[in-house]
Short mmCIF file of C-alpha atoms and ligand atoms in Angstrom, two decimals:
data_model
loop_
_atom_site.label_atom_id
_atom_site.label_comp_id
_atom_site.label_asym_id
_atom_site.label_seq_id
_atom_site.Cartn_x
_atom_site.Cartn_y
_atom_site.Cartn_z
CA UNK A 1 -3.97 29.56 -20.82
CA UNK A 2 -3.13 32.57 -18.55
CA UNK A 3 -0.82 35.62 -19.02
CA UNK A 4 1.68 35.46 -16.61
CA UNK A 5 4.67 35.11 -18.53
CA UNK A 6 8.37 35.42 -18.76
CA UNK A 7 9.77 38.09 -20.66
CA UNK A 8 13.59 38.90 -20.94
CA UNK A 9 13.82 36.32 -17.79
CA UNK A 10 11.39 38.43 -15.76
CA UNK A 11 7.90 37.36 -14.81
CA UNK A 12 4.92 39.69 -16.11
CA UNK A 13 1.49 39.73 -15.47
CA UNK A 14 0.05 40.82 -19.31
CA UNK A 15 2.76 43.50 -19.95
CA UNK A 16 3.12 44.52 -16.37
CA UNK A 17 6.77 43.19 -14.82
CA UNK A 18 5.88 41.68 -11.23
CA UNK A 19 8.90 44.11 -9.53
CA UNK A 20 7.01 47.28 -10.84
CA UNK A 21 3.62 45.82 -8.78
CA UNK A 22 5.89 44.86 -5.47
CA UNK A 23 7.93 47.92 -5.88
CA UNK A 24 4.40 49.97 -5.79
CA UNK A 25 2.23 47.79 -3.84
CA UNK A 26 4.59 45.50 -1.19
CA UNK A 27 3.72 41.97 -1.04
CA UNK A 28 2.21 39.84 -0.40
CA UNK A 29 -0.55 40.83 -3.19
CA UNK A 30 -3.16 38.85 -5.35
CA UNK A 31 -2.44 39.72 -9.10
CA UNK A 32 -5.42 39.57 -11.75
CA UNK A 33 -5.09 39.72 -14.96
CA UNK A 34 -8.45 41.21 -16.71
CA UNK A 35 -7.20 39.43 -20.47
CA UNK A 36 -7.05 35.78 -18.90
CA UNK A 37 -10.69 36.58 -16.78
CA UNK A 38 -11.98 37.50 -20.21
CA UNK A 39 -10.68 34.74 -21.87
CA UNK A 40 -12.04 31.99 -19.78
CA UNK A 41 -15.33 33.98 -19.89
CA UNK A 42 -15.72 33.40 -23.41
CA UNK A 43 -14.17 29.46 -23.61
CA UNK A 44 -16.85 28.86 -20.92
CA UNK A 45 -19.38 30.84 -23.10
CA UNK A 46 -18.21 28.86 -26.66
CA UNK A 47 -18.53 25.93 -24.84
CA UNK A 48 -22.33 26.05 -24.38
CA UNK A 49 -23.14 28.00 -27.28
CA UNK A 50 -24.48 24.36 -28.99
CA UNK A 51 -27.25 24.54 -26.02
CA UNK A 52 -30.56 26.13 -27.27
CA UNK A 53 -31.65 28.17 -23.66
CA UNK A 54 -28.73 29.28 -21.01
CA UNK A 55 -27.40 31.13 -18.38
CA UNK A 56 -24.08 31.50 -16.69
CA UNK A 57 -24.13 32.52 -13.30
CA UNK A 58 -20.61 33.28 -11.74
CA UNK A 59 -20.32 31.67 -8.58
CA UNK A 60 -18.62 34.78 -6.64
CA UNK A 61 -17.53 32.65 -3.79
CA UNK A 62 -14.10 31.80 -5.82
CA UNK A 63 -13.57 35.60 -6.46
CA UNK A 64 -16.01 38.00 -4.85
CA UNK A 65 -13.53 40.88 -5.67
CA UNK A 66 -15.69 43.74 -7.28
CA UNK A 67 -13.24 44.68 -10.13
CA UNK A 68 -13.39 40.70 -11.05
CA UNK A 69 -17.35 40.58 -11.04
CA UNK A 70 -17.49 43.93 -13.36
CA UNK A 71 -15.15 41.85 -15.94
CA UNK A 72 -17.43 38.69 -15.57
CA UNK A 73 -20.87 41.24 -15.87
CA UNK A 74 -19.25 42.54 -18.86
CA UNK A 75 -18.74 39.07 -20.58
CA UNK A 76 -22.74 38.57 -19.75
CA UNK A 77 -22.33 36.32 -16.32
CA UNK A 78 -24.76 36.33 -13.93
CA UNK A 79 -23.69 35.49 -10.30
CA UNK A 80 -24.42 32.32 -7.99
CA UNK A 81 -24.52 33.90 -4.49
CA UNK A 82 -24.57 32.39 -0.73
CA UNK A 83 -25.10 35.12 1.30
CA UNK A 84 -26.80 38.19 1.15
CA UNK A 85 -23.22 40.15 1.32
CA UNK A 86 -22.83 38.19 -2.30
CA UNK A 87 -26.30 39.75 -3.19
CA UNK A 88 -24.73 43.32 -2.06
CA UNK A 89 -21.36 42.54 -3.96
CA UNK A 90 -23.20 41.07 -7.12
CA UNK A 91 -25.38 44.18 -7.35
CA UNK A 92 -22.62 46.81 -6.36
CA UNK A 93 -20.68 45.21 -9.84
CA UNK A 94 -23.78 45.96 -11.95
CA UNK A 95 -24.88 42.74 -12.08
CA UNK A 96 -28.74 42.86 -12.80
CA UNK A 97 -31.23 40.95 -10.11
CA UNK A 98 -32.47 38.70 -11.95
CA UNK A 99 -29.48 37.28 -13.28
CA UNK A 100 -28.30 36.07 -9.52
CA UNK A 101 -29.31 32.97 -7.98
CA UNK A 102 -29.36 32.61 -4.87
CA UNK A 103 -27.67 28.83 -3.15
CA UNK A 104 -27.10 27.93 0.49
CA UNK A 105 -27.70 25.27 2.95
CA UNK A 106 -28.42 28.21 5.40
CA UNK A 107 -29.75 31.55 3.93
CA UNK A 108 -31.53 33.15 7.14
CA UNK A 109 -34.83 34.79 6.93
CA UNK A 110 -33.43 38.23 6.31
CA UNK A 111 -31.32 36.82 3.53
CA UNK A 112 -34.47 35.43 1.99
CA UNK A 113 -36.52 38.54 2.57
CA UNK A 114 -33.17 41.23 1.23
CA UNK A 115 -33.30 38.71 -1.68
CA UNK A 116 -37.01 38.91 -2.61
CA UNK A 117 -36.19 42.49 -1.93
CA UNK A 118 -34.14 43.36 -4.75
CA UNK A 119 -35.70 41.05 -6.99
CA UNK A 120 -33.11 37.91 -7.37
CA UNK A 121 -33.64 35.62 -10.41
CA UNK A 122 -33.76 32.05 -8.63
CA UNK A 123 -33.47 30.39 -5.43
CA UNK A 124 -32.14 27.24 -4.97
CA UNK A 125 -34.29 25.80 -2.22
CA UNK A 126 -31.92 23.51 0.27
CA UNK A 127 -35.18 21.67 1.88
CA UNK A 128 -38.47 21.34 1.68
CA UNK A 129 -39.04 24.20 4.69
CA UNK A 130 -37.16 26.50 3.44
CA UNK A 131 -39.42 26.68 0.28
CA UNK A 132 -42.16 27.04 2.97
CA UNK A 133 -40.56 30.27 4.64
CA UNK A 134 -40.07 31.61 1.33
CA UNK A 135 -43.06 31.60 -0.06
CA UNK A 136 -45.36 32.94 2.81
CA UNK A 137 -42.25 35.57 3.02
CA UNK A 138 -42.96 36.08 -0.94
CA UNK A 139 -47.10 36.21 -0.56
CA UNK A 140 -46.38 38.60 2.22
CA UNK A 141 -45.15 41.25 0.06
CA UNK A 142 -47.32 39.96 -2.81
CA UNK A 143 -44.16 38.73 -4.73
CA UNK A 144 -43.71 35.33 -6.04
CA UNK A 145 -40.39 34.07 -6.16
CA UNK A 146 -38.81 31.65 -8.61
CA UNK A 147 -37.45 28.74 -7.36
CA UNK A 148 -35.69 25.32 -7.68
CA UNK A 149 -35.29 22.33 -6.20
CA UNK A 150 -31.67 21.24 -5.04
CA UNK A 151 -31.34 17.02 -4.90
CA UNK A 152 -28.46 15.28 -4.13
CA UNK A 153 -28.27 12.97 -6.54
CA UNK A 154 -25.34 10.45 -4.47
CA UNK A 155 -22.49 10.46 -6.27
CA UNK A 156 -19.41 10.59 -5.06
CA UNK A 157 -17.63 13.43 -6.85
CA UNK A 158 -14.00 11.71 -6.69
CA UNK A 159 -12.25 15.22 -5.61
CA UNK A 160 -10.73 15.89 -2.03
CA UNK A 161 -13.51 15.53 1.09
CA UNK A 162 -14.10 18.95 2.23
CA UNK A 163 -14.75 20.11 -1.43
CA UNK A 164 -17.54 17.05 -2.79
CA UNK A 165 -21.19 18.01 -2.03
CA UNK A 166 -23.00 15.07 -3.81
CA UNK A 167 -22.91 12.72 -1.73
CA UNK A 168 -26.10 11.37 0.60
CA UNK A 169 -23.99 12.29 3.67
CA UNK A 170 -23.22 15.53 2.72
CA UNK A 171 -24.90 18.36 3.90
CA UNK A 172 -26.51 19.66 0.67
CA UNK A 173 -29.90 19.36 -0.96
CA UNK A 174 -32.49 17.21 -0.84
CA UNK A 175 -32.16 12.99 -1.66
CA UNK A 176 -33.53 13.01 -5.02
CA UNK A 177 -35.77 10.38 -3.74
CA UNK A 178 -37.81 12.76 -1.64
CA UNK A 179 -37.83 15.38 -4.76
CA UNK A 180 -41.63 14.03 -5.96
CA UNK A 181 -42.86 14.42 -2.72
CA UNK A 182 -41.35 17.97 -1.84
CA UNK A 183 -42.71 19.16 -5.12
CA UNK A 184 -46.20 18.00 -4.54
CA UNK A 185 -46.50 19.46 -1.00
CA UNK A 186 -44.28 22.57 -2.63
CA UNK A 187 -46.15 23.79 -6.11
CA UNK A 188 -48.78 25.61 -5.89
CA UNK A 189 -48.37 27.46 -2.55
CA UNK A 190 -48.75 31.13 -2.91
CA UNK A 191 -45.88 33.54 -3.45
CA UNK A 192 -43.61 30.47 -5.17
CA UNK A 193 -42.99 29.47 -8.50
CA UNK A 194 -41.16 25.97 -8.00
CA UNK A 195 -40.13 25.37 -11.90
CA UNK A 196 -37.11 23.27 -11.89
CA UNK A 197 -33.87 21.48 -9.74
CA UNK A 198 -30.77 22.15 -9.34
CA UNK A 199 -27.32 19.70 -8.95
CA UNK A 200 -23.59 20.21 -7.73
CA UNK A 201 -21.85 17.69 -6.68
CA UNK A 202 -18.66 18.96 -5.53
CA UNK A 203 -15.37 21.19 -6.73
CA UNK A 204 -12.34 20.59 -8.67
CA UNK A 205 -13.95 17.76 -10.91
CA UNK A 206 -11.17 15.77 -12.98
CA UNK A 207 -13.78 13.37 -13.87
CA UNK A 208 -17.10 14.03 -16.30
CA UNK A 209 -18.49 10.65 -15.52
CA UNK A 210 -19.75 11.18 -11.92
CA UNK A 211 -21.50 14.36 -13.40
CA UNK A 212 -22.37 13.03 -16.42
CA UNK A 213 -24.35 10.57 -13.83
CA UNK A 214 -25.75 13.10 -11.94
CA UNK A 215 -27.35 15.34 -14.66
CA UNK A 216 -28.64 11.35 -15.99
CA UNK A 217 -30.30 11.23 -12.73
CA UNK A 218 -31.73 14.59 -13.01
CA UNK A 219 -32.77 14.26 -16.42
CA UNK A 220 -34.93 11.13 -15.17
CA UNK A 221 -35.80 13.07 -12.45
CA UNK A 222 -37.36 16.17 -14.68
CA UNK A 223 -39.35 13.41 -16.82
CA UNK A 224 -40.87 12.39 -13.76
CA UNK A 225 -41.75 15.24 -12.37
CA UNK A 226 -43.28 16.39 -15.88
CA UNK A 227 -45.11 13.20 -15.53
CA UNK A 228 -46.77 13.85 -12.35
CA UNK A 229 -48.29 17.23 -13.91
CA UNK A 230 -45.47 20.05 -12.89
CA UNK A 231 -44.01 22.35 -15.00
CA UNK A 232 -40.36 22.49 -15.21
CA UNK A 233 -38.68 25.10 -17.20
CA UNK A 234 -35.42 25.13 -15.60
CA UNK A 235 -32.66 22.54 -14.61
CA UNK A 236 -29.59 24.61 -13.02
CA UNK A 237 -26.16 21.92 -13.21
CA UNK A 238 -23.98 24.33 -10.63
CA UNK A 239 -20.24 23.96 -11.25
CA UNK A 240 -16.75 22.60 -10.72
CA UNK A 241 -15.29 21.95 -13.42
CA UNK A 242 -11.21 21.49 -11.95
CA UNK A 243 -8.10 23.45 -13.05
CA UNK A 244 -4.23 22.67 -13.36
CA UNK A 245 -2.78 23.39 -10.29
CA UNK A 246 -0.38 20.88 -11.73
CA UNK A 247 1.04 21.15 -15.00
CA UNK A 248 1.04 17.41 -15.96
CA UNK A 249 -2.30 16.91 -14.82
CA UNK A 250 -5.06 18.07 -16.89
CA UNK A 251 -8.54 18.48 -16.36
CA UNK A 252 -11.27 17.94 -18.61
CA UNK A 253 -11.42 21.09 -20.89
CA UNK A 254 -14.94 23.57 -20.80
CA UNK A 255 -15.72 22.05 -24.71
CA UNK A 256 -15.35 18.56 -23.47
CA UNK A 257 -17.92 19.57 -20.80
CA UNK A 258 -20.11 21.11 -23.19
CA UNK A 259 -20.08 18.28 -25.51
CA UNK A 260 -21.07 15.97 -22.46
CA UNK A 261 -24.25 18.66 -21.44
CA UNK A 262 -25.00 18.48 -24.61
CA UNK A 263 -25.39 14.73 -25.06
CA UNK A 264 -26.99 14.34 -21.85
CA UNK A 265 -29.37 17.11 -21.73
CA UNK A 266 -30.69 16.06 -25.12
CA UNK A 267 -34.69 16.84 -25.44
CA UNK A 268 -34.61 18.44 -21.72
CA UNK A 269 -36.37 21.53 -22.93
CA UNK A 270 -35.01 23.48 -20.31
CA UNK A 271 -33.12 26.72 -19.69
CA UNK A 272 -29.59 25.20 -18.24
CA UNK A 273 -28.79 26.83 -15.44
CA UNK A 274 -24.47 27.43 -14.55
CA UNK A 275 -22.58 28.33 -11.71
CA UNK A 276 -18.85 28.24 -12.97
CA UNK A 277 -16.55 29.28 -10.53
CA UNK A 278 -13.01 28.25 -9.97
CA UNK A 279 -12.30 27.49 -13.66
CA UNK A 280 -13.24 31.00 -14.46
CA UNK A 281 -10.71 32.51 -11.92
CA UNK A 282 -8.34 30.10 -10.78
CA UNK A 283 -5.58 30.71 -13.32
CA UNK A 284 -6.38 33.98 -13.55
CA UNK A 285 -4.80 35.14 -10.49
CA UNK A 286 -1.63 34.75 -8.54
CA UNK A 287 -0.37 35.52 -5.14
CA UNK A 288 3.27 37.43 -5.55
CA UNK A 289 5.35 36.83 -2.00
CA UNK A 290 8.83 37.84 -1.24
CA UNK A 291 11.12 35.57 0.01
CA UNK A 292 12.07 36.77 3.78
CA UNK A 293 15.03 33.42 4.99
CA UNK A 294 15.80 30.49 4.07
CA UNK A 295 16.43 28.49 6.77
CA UNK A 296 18.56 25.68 7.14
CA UNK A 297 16.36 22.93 7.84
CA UNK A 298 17.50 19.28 9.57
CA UNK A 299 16.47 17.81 6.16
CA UNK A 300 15.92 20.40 3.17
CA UNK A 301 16.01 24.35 3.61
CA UNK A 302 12.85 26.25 4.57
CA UNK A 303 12.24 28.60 2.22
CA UNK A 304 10.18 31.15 4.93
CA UNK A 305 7.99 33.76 2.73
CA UNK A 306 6.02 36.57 3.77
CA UNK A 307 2.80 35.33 2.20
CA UNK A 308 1.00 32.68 5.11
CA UNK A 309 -2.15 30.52 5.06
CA UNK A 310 -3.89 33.81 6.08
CA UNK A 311 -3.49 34.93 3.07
CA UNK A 312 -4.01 31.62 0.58
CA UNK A 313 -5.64 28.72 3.00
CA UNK A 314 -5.94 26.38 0.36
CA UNK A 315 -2.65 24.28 0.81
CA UNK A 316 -3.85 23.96 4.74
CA UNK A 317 -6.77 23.21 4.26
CA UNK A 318 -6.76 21.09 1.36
CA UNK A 319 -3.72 20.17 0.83
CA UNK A 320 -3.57 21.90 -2.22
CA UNK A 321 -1.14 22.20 -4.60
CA UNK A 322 0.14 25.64 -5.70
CA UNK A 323 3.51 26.28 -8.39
CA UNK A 324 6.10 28.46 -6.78
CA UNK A 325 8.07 30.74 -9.03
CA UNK A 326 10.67 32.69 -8.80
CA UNK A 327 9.75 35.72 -10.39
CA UNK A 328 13.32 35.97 -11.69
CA UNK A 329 14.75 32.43 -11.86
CA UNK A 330 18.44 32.37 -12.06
CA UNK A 331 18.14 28.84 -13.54
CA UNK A 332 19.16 26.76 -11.01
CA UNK A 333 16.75 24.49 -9.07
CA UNK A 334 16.80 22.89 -5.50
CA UNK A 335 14.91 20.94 -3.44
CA UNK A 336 13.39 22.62 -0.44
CA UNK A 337 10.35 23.32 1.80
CA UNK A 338 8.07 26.66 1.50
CA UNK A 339 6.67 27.65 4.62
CA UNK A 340 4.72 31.21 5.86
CA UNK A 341 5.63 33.22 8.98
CA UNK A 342 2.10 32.12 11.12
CA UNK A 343 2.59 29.95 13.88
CA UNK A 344 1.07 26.67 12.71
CA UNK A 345 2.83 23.78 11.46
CA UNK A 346 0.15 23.84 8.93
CA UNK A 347 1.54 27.33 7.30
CA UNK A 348 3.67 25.00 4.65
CA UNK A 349 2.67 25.40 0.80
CA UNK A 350 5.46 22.75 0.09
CA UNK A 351 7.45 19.86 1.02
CA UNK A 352 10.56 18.54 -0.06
CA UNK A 353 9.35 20.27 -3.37
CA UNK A 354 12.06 21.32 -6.48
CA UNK A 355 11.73 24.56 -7.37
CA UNK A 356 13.53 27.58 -7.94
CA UNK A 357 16.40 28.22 -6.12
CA UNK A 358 15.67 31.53 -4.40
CA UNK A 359 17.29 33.68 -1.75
CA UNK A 360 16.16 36.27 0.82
CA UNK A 361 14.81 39.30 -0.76
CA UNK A 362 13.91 37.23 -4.05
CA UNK A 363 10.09 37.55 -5.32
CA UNK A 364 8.18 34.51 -6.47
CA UNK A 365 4.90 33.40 -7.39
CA UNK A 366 1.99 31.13 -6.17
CA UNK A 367 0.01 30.01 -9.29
CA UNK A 368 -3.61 29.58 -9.91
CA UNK A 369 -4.54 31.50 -6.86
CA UNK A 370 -7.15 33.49 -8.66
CA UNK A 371 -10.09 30.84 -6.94
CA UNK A 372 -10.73 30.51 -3.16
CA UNK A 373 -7.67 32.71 -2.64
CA UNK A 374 -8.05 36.63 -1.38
CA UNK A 375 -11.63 35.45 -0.60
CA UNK A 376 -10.65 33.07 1.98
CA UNK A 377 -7.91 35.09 3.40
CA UNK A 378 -7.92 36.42 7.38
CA UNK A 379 -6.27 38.61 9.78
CA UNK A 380 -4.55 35.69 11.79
CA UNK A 381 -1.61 36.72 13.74
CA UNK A 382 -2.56 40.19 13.08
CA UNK A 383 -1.53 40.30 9.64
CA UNK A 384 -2.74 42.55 7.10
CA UNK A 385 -5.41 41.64 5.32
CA UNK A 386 -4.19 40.88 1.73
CA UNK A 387 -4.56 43.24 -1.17
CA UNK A 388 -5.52 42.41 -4.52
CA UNK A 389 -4.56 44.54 -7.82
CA UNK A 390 -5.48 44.23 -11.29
CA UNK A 391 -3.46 43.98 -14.52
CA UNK A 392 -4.76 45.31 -17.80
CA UNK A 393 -2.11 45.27 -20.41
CA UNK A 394 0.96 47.83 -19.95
CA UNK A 395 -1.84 49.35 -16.31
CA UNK A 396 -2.27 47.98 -13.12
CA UNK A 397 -4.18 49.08 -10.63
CA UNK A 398 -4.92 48.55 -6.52
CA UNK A 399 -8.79 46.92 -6.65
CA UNK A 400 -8.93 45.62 -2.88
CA UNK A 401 -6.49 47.70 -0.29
CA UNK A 402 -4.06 45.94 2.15
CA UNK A 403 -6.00 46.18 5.57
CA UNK A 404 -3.95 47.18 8.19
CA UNK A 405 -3.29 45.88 11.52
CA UNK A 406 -4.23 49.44 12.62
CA UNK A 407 -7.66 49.39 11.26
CA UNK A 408 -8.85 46.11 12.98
CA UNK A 409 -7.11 47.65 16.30
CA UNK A 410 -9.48 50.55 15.73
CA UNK A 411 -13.05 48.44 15.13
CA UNK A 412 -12.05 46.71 18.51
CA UNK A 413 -13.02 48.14 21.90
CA UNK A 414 -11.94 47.86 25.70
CA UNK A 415 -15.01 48.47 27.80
CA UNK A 416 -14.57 50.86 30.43
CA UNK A 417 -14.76 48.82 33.13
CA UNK A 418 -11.08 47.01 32.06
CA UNK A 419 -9.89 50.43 31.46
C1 PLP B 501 -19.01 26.57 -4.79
C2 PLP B 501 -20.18 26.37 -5.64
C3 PLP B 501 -20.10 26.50 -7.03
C4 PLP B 501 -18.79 26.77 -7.74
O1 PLP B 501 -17.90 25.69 -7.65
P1 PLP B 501 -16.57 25.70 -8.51
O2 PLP B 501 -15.94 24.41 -8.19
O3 PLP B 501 -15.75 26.85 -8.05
O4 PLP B 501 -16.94 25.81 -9.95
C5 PLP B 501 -21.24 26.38 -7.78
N1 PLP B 501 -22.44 26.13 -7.21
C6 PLP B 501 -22.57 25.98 -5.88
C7 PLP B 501 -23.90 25.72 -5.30
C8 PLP B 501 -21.45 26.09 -5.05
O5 PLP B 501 -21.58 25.93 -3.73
#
């Protein structure tokens, strides 16, 4: 459920019409709305509240904008951060230390040290050196920092390539198989506190059963590893739970994936760890372009917007699927392509796609572009960088600024010897 609505014919973000935020802003521009951040904030949060010991931490990749992560620190969320500029942003929304964890394949050595620093609340260790480095880093400063395990348990996620992470080939974690041995040579070294293991298989899940497998795996894995005399306090089960990018196809709902924790973390005795991203944010935001030609095209009409894969990469990267909108829809529909102004074949949201019949000038709408939207964006072809705004019932307000052209041309420099 989001709140980006029709009203009198007009699309609204809560009670704010979409013209009044072009009119004042320009386009293209991310919209948030704070009501639908809240309210998947607290489905997430009723979906766990069966589990005796948890913690949600946000992971900030999907939306790293600061006005999102004070909403999510509000509703109690913790953040799951990959970088120390994620530390910095996590911190700057008055999120508290010790609620972050910190995940990576690489965190550098400064990372690790900023991060012991400030006083994070976990580390999810992506091999067996790593927890090495960190804990002579940790003894150094006589801290000891709290860690887990991350194991690839080999399952293959069923979602699209470049988003599944669970699988032996894939980059992350540790095989589960080598998890005994890591822990031995592991627990006990000074300056680390190696108490549990952490799992994500990959994004945009439609599918509980290849999770449901993986935290079975884990669960085995913690019984073992209680067996061989360590202490495990902690199991962190990351994220990606999917969203509808397409109406007609659902994804499992947050209760039907706490019912499933639930089941399958029976008798773990744990704190369970989360790292929620995309299903917190997706449909919370949307990416409001104005229409700039349609083109005749040899087959359909190019519908040519001013909003490119610089601004939402998703659809080129992923192929992803994103609604288009007319933000006033006269009611008639058409078949046609939707392309962006960047010079790439692969600046197309859409295909042969019906939609709204639009003309130049016209405003529309990208849905669900709340996730892995403005945070992916870039300057390509010297475009602005994107701006974001927030929506809080009749108020809106500018949270990330449209970066212009003229500011990147300013942190560049000729050296004299080329002048
Ligand atoms: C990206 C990521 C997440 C969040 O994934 P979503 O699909 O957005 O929920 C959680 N944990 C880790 C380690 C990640 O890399």
């Amino acid at each position: 459920m989001d709140h980006f609505t029709y009203r009198d014919g007009q699309l609204h973000a809560e009670d704010v019409p979409m013209a009044a935020i072009a009119e004042a802003v320009g386009t293209p521009v991310y919209i948030y709305s704070r009501a639908t951040l809240e309210r998947h904030a607290q489905v997430f949060k009723s979906a766990l509240a069966g589990l005796p010991r948890t913690h949600v931490a946000f992971a900030i990749k999907a939306n790293p904008n600061l006005a999102v992560l004070k909403v999510l620190a509000r509703q109690g969320f913790g953040a799951d951060v990959v970088s120390g500029g994620e530390i910095a942003r996590a911190l700057a929304a008055g999120m508290r230390a010790e609620d972050i964890v910190f995940s990576g394949v690489g965190k550098t050595r400064a990372e690790l040290q900023y991060a012991l620093d400030v006083g994070i609340g976990q580390f999810n260790l992506e091999l067996e050196e790593e927890g090495a480095v960190l804990a002579q880093l940790a003894a150094a400063c006589g801290k000891t920092a709290s860690a887990v395990l991350r194991v690839n348990p080999d399952v293959d996620a069923g979602t699209h390539a470049k988003i599944s992470t669970g699988k032996s080939e894939n980059k992350f974690g540790v095989p589960i198989s080598d998890a005994m041995g890591i822990f031995a040579r592991l627990s006990g070294l000074p300056g680390l506190n190696l108490r549990g293991v952490a799992l994500h298989i990959g994004s945009q899940l439609f599918d509980l059963a290849p999770l449901e497998a993986a935290y079975a795996r884990v669960g085995a894995l913690v019984a073992e590893l209680r067996a061989a005399g360590h202490v495990i306090d902690r199991v962190d089960l990351g994220g990606g739970l999917g969203v509808p990018y397409e109406r007609d196809k659902v994804p499992p709902s947050p209760a039907d994936y706490g019912a499933m924790v639930e089941r399958v973390t029976q008798g773990w005795d744990v704190t369970l760890m989360f790292e929620p991203g995309r299903v917190i944010v997706g449909n919370a935001g949307v990416l409001l372009t104005r229409v700039i030609w349609v083109k005749p095209g040899v087959l359909r009409p190019y519908v040519i917007v001013d909003a490119a894969m610089n601004d939402l990469a998703r659809p080129a990267m992923y192929d992803a699927y994103h609604d288009f909108e007319a933000v006033n829809p006269s009611g008639t529909r058409v078949v046609a392509n939707i392309a962006g102004p960047v010079c790439e074949t692969g600046d197309t949201f859409a295909m042969g796609r019906e939609i709204d019949a639009v003309q130049s000038g016209d405003l529309a709408i990208f849905r669900t572009a709340g996730a892995y939207g403005a945070t992916m964006a870039s300057t390509y072809n010297s475009r602005a960088l994107v701006p974001e705004v927030m929506v809080d019932g009749d108020k809106f307000a500018v949270v990330a600024e449209r970066v212009l052209p003229e500011t990147l041309i300013a942190a560049e420099h000729v050296p004299d010897w080329l002048k």
